[in-house]
PDB file of C-alpha atoms in Angstrom:
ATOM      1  CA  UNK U   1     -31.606  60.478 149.032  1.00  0.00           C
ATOM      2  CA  UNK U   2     -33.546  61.115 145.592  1.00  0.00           C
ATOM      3  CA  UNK U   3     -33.302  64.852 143.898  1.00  0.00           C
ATOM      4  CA  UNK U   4     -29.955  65.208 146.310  1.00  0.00           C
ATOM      5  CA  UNK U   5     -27.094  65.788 144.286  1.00  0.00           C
ATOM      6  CA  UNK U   6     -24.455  62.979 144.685  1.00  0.00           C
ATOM      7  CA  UNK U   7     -21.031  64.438 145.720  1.00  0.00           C
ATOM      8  CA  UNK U   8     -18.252  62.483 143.166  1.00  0.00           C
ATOM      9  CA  UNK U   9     -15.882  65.306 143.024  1.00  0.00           C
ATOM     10  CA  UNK U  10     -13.344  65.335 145.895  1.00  0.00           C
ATOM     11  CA  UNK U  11     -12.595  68.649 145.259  1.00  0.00           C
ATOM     12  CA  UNK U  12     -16.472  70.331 145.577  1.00  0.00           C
ATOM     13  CA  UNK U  13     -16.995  69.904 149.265  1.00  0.00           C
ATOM     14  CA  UNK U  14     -20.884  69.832 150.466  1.00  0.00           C
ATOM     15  CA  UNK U  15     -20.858  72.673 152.148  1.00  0.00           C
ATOM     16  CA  UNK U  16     -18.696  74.948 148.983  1.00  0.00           C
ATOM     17  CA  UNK U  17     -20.725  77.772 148.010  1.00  0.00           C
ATOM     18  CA  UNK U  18     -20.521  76.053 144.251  1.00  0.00           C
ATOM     19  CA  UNK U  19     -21.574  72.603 145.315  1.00  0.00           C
ATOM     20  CA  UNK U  20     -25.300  72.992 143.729  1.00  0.00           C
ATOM     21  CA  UNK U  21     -23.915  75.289 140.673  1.00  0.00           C
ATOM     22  CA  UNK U  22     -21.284  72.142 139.678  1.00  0.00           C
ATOM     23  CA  UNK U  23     -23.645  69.705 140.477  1.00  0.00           C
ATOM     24  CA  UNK U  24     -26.280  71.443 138.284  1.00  0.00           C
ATOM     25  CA  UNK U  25     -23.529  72.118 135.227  1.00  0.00           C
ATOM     26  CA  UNK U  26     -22.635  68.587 135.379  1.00  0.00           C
ATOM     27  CA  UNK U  27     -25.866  66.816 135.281  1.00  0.00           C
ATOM     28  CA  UNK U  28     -26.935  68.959 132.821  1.00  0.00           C
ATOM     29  CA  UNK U  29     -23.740  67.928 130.222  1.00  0.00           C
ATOM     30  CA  UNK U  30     -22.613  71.696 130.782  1.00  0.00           C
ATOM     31  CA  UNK U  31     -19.295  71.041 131.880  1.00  0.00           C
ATOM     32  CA  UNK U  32     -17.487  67.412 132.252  1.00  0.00           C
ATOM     33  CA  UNK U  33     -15.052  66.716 135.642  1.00  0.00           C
ATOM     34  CA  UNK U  34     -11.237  66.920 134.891  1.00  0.00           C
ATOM     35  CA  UNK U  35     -11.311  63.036 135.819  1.00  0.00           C
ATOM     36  CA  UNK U  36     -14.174  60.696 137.734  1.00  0.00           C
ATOM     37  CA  UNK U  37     -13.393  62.883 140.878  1.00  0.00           C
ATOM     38  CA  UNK U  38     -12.040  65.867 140.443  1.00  0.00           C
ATOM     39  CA  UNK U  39     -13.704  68.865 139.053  1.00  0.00           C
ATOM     40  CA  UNK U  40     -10.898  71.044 139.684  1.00  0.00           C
ATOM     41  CA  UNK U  41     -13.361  74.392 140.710  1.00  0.00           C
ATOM     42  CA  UNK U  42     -10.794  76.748 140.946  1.00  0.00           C
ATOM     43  CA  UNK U  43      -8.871  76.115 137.811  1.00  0.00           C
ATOM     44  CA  UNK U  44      -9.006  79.295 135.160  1.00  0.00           C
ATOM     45  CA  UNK U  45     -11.145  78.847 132.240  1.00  0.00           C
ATOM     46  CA  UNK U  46     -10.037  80.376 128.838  1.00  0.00           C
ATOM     47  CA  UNK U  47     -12.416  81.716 126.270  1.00  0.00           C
ATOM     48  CA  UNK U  48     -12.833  78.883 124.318  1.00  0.00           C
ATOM     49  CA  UNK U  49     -13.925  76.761 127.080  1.00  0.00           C
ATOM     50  CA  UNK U  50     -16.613  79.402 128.280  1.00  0.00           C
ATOM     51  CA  UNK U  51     -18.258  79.720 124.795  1.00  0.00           C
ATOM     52  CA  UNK U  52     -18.137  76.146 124.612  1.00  0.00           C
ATOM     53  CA  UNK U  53     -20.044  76.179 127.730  1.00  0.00           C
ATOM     54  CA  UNK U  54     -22.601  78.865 126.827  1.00  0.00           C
ATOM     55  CA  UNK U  55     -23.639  76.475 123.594  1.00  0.00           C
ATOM     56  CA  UNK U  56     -24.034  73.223 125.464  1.00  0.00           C
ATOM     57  CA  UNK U  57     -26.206  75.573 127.574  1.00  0.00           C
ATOM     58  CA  UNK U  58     -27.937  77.100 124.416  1.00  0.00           C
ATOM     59  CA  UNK U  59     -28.155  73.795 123.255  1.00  0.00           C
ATOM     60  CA  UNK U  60     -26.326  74.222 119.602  1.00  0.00           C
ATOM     61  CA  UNK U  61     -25.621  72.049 117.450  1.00  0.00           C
ATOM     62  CA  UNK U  62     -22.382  73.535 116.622  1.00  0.00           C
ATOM     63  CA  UNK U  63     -19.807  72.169 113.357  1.00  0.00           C
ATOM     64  CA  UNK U  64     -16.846  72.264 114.268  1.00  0.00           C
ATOM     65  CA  UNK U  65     -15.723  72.085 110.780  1.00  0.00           C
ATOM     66  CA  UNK U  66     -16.796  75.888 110.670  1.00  0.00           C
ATOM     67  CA  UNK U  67     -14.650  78.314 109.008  1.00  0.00           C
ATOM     68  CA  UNK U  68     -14.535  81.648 111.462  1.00  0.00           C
ATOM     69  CA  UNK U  69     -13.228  84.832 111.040  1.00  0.00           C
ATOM     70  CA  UNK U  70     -10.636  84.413 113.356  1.00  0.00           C
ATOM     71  CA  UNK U  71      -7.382  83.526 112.754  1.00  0.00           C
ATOM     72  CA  UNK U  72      -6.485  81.166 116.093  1.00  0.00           C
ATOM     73  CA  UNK U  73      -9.584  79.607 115.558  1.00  0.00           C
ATOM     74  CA  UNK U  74      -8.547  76.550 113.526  1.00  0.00           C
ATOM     75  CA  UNK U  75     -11.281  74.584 111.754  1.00  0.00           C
ATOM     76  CA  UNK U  76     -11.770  71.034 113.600  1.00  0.00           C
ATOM     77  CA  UNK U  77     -10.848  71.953 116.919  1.00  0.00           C
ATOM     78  CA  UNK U  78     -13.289  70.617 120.066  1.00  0.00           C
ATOM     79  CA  UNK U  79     -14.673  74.663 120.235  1.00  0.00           C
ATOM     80  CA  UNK U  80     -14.699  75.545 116.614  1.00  0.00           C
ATOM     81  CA  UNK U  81     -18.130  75.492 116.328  1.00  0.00           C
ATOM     82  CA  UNK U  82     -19.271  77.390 119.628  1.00  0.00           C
ATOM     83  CA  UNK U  83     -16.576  80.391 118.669  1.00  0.00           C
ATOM     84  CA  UNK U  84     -17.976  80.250 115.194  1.00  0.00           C
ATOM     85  CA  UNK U  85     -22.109  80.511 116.977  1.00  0.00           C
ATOM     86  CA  UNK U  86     -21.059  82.962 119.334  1.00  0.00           C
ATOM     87  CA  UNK U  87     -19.239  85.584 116.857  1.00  0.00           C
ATOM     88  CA  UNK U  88     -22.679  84.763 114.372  1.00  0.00           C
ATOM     89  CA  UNK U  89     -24.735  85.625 116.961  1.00  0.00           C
ATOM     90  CA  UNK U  90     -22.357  88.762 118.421  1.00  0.00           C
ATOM     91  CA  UNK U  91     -22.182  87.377 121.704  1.00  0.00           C
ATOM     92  CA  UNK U  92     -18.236  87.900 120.813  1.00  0.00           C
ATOM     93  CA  UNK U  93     -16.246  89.791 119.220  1.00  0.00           C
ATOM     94  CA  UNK U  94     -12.572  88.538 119.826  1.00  0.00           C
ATOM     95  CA  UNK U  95      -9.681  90.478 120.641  1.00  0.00           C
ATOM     96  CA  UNK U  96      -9.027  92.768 117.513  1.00  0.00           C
ATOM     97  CA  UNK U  97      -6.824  91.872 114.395  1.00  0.00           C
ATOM     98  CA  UNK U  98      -8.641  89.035 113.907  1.00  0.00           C
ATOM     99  CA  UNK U  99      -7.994  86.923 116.884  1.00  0.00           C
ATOM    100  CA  UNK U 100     -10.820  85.479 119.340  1.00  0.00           C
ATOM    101  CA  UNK U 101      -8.104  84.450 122.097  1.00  0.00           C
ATOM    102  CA  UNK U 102      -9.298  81.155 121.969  1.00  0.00           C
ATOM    103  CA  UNK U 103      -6.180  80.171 124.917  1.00  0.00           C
ATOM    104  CA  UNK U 104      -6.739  83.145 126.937  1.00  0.00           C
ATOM    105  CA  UNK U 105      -8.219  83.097 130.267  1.00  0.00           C
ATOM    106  CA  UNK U 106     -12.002  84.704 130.278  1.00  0.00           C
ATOM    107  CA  UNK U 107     -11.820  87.551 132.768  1.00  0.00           C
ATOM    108  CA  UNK U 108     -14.574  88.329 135.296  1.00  0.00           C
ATOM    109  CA  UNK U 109     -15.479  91.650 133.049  1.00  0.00           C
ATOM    110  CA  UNK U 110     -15.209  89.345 129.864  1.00  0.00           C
ATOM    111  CA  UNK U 111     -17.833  86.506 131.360  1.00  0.00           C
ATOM    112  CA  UNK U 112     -20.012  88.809 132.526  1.00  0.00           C
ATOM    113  CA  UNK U 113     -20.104  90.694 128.650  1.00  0.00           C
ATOM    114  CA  UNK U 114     -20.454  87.502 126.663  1.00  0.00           C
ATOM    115  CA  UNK U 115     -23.070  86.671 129.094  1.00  0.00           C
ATOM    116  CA  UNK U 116     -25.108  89.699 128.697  1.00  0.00           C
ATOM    117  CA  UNK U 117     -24.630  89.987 124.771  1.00  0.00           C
ATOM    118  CA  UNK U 118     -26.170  86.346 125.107  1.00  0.00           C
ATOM    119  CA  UNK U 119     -29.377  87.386 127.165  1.00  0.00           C
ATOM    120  CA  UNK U 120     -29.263  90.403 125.287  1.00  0.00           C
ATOM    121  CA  UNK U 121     -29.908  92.702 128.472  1.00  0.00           C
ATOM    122  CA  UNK U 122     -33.591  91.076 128.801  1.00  0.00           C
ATOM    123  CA  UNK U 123     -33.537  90.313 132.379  1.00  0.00           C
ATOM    124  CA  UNK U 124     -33.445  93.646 133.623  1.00  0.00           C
ATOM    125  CA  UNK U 125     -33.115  97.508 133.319  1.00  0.00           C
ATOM    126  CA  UNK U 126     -29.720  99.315 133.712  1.00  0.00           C
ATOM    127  CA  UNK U 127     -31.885 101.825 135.272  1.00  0.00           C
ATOM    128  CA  UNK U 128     -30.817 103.130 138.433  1.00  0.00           C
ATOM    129  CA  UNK U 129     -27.892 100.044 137.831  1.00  0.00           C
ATOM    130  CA  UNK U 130     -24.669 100.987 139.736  1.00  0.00           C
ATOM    131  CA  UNK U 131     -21.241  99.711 140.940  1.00  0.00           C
ATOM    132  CA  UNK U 132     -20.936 102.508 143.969  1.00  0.00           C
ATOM    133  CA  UNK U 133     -20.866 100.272 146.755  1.00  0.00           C
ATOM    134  CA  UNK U 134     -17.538  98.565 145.313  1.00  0.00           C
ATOM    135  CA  UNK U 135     -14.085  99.569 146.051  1.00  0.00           C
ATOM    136  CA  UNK U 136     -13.068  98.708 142.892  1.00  0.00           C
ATOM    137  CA  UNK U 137     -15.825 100.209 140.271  1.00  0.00           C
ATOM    138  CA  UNK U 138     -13.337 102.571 138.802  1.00  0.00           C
ATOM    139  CA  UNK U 139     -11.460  99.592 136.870  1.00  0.00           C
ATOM    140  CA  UNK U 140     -14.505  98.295 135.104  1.00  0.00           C
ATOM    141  CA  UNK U 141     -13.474  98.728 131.174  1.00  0.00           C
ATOM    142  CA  UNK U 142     -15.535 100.826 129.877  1.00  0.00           C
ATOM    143  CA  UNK U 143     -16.793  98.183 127.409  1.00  0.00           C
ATOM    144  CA  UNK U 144     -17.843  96.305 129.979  1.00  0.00           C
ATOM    145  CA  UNK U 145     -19.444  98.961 132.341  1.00  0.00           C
ATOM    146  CA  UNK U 146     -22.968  97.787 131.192  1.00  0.00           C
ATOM    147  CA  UNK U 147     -22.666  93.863 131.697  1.00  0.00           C
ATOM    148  CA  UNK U 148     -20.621  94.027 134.975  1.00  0.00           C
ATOM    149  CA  UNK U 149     -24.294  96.436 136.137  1.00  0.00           C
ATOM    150  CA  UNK U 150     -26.640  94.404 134.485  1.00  0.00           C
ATOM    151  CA  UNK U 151     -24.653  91.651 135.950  1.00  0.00           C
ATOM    152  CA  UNK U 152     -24.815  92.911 139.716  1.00  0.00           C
ATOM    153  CA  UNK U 153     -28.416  94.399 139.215  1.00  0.00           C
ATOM    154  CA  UNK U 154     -29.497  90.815 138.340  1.00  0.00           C
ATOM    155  CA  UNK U 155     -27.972  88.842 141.154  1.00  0.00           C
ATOM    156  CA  UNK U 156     -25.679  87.162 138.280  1.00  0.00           C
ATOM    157  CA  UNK U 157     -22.994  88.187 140.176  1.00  0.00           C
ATOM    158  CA  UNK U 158     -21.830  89.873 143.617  1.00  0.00           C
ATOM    159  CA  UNK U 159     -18.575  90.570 144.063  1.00  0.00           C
ATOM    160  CA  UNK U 160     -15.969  89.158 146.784  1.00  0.00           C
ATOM    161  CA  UNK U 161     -15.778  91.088 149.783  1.00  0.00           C
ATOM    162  CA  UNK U 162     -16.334  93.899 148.134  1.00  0.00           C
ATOM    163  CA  UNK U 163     -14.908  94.094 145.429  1.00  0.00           C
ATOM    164  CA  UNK U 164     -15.522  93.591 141.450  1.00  0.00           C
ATOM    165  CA  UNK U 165     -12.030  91.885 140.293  1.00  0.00           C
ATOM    166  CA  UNK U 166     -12.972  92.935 136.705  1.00  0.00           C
ATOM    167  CA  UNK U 167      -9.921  91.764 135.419  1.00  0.00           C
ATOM    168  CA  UNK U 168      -9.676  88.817 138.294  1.00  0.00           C
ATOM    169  CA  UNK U 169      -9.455  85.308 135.846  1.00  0.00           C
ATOM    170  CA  UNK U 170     -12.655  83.526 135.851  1.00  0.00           C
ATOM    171  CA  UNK U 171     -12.958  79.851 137.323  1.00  0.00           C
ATOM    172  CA  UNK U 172     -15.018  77.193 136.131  1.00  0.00           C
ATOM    173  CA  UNK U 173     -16.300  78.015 139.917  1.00  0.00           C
ATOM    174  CA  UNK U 174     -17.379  82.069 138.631  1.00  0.00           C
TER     175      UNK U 174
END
């Protein structure tokens, strides 16, 4: 039926709690499948793949001929660009020593950072903002104590069963 999204991926059943979020990414040129039918939900995504994402989403118009300050981010690669917008714009600030961690997987607490540096902490107060009612609050980085609250307090993310997973490897399903 029209406005129903069309299920191609063999992999995102209809009932998935993701099925409308990958359905959504994908018509919107947010994210591509990992072939015509497989979209591979559950598969890690590294940092340079969830800047990359942010951008399309941003709608950039990135170079990837860009020169960054980091030195694993080599000039011409497929995410040059969106590392090189993100770090501009201090939505990231790599790993230290002057390495982004472009291969690395994006953690939960790392996500949730980049994506509040990128809103900027608009949607919402941190006031009254806590992690109390999970088991695993203590393990929050500190750097990432805001975001991960901002993150809850917003509905941008809830937890599974209970828990944070701060350091839990983000899927292209997060």
């Amino acid at each position: 039926p029209e406005g129903k999204p069309l299920n191609v991926f063999k992999d995102v059943p209809l009932g998935a709690d993701y099925y409308e979020a990958v359905t959504f990414v994908v018509e919107e040129g947010l994210f591509n499948g990992t072939s015509d039918t497989t979209f591979e939900p559950d598969t890690t995504m590294n940092r340079a793949m969830f800047v990359t994402v942010l951008g399309r989403l941003d709608g950039v118009d990135v170079d990837n001929n860009t020169k960054t300050e980091f030195s694993d981010v080599k000039v011409g690669e497929w995410y040059t660009g969106s590392v090189a917008w993100a770090a501009k714009n201090g939505i990231v600030n790599g790993m230290g020593n002057g390495i982004y961690g472009v291969t690395g997987t994006v953690t939960v607490e790392q996500a949730l950072t980049i994506l509040y540096r990128y809103n900027g902490g608009k949607d919402g107060s941190l006031d009254g903002a806590s992690l109390a009612d999970f088991s695993d609050a203590s393990s929050v980085s500190s750097w990432a104590a805001d975001a991960v609250k901002w993150a809850v307090e917003n509905g941008i993310y809830e937890g599974v069963a209970g828990k944070l997973n701060p350091t839990s490897a983000g899927s292209r399903a997060l």
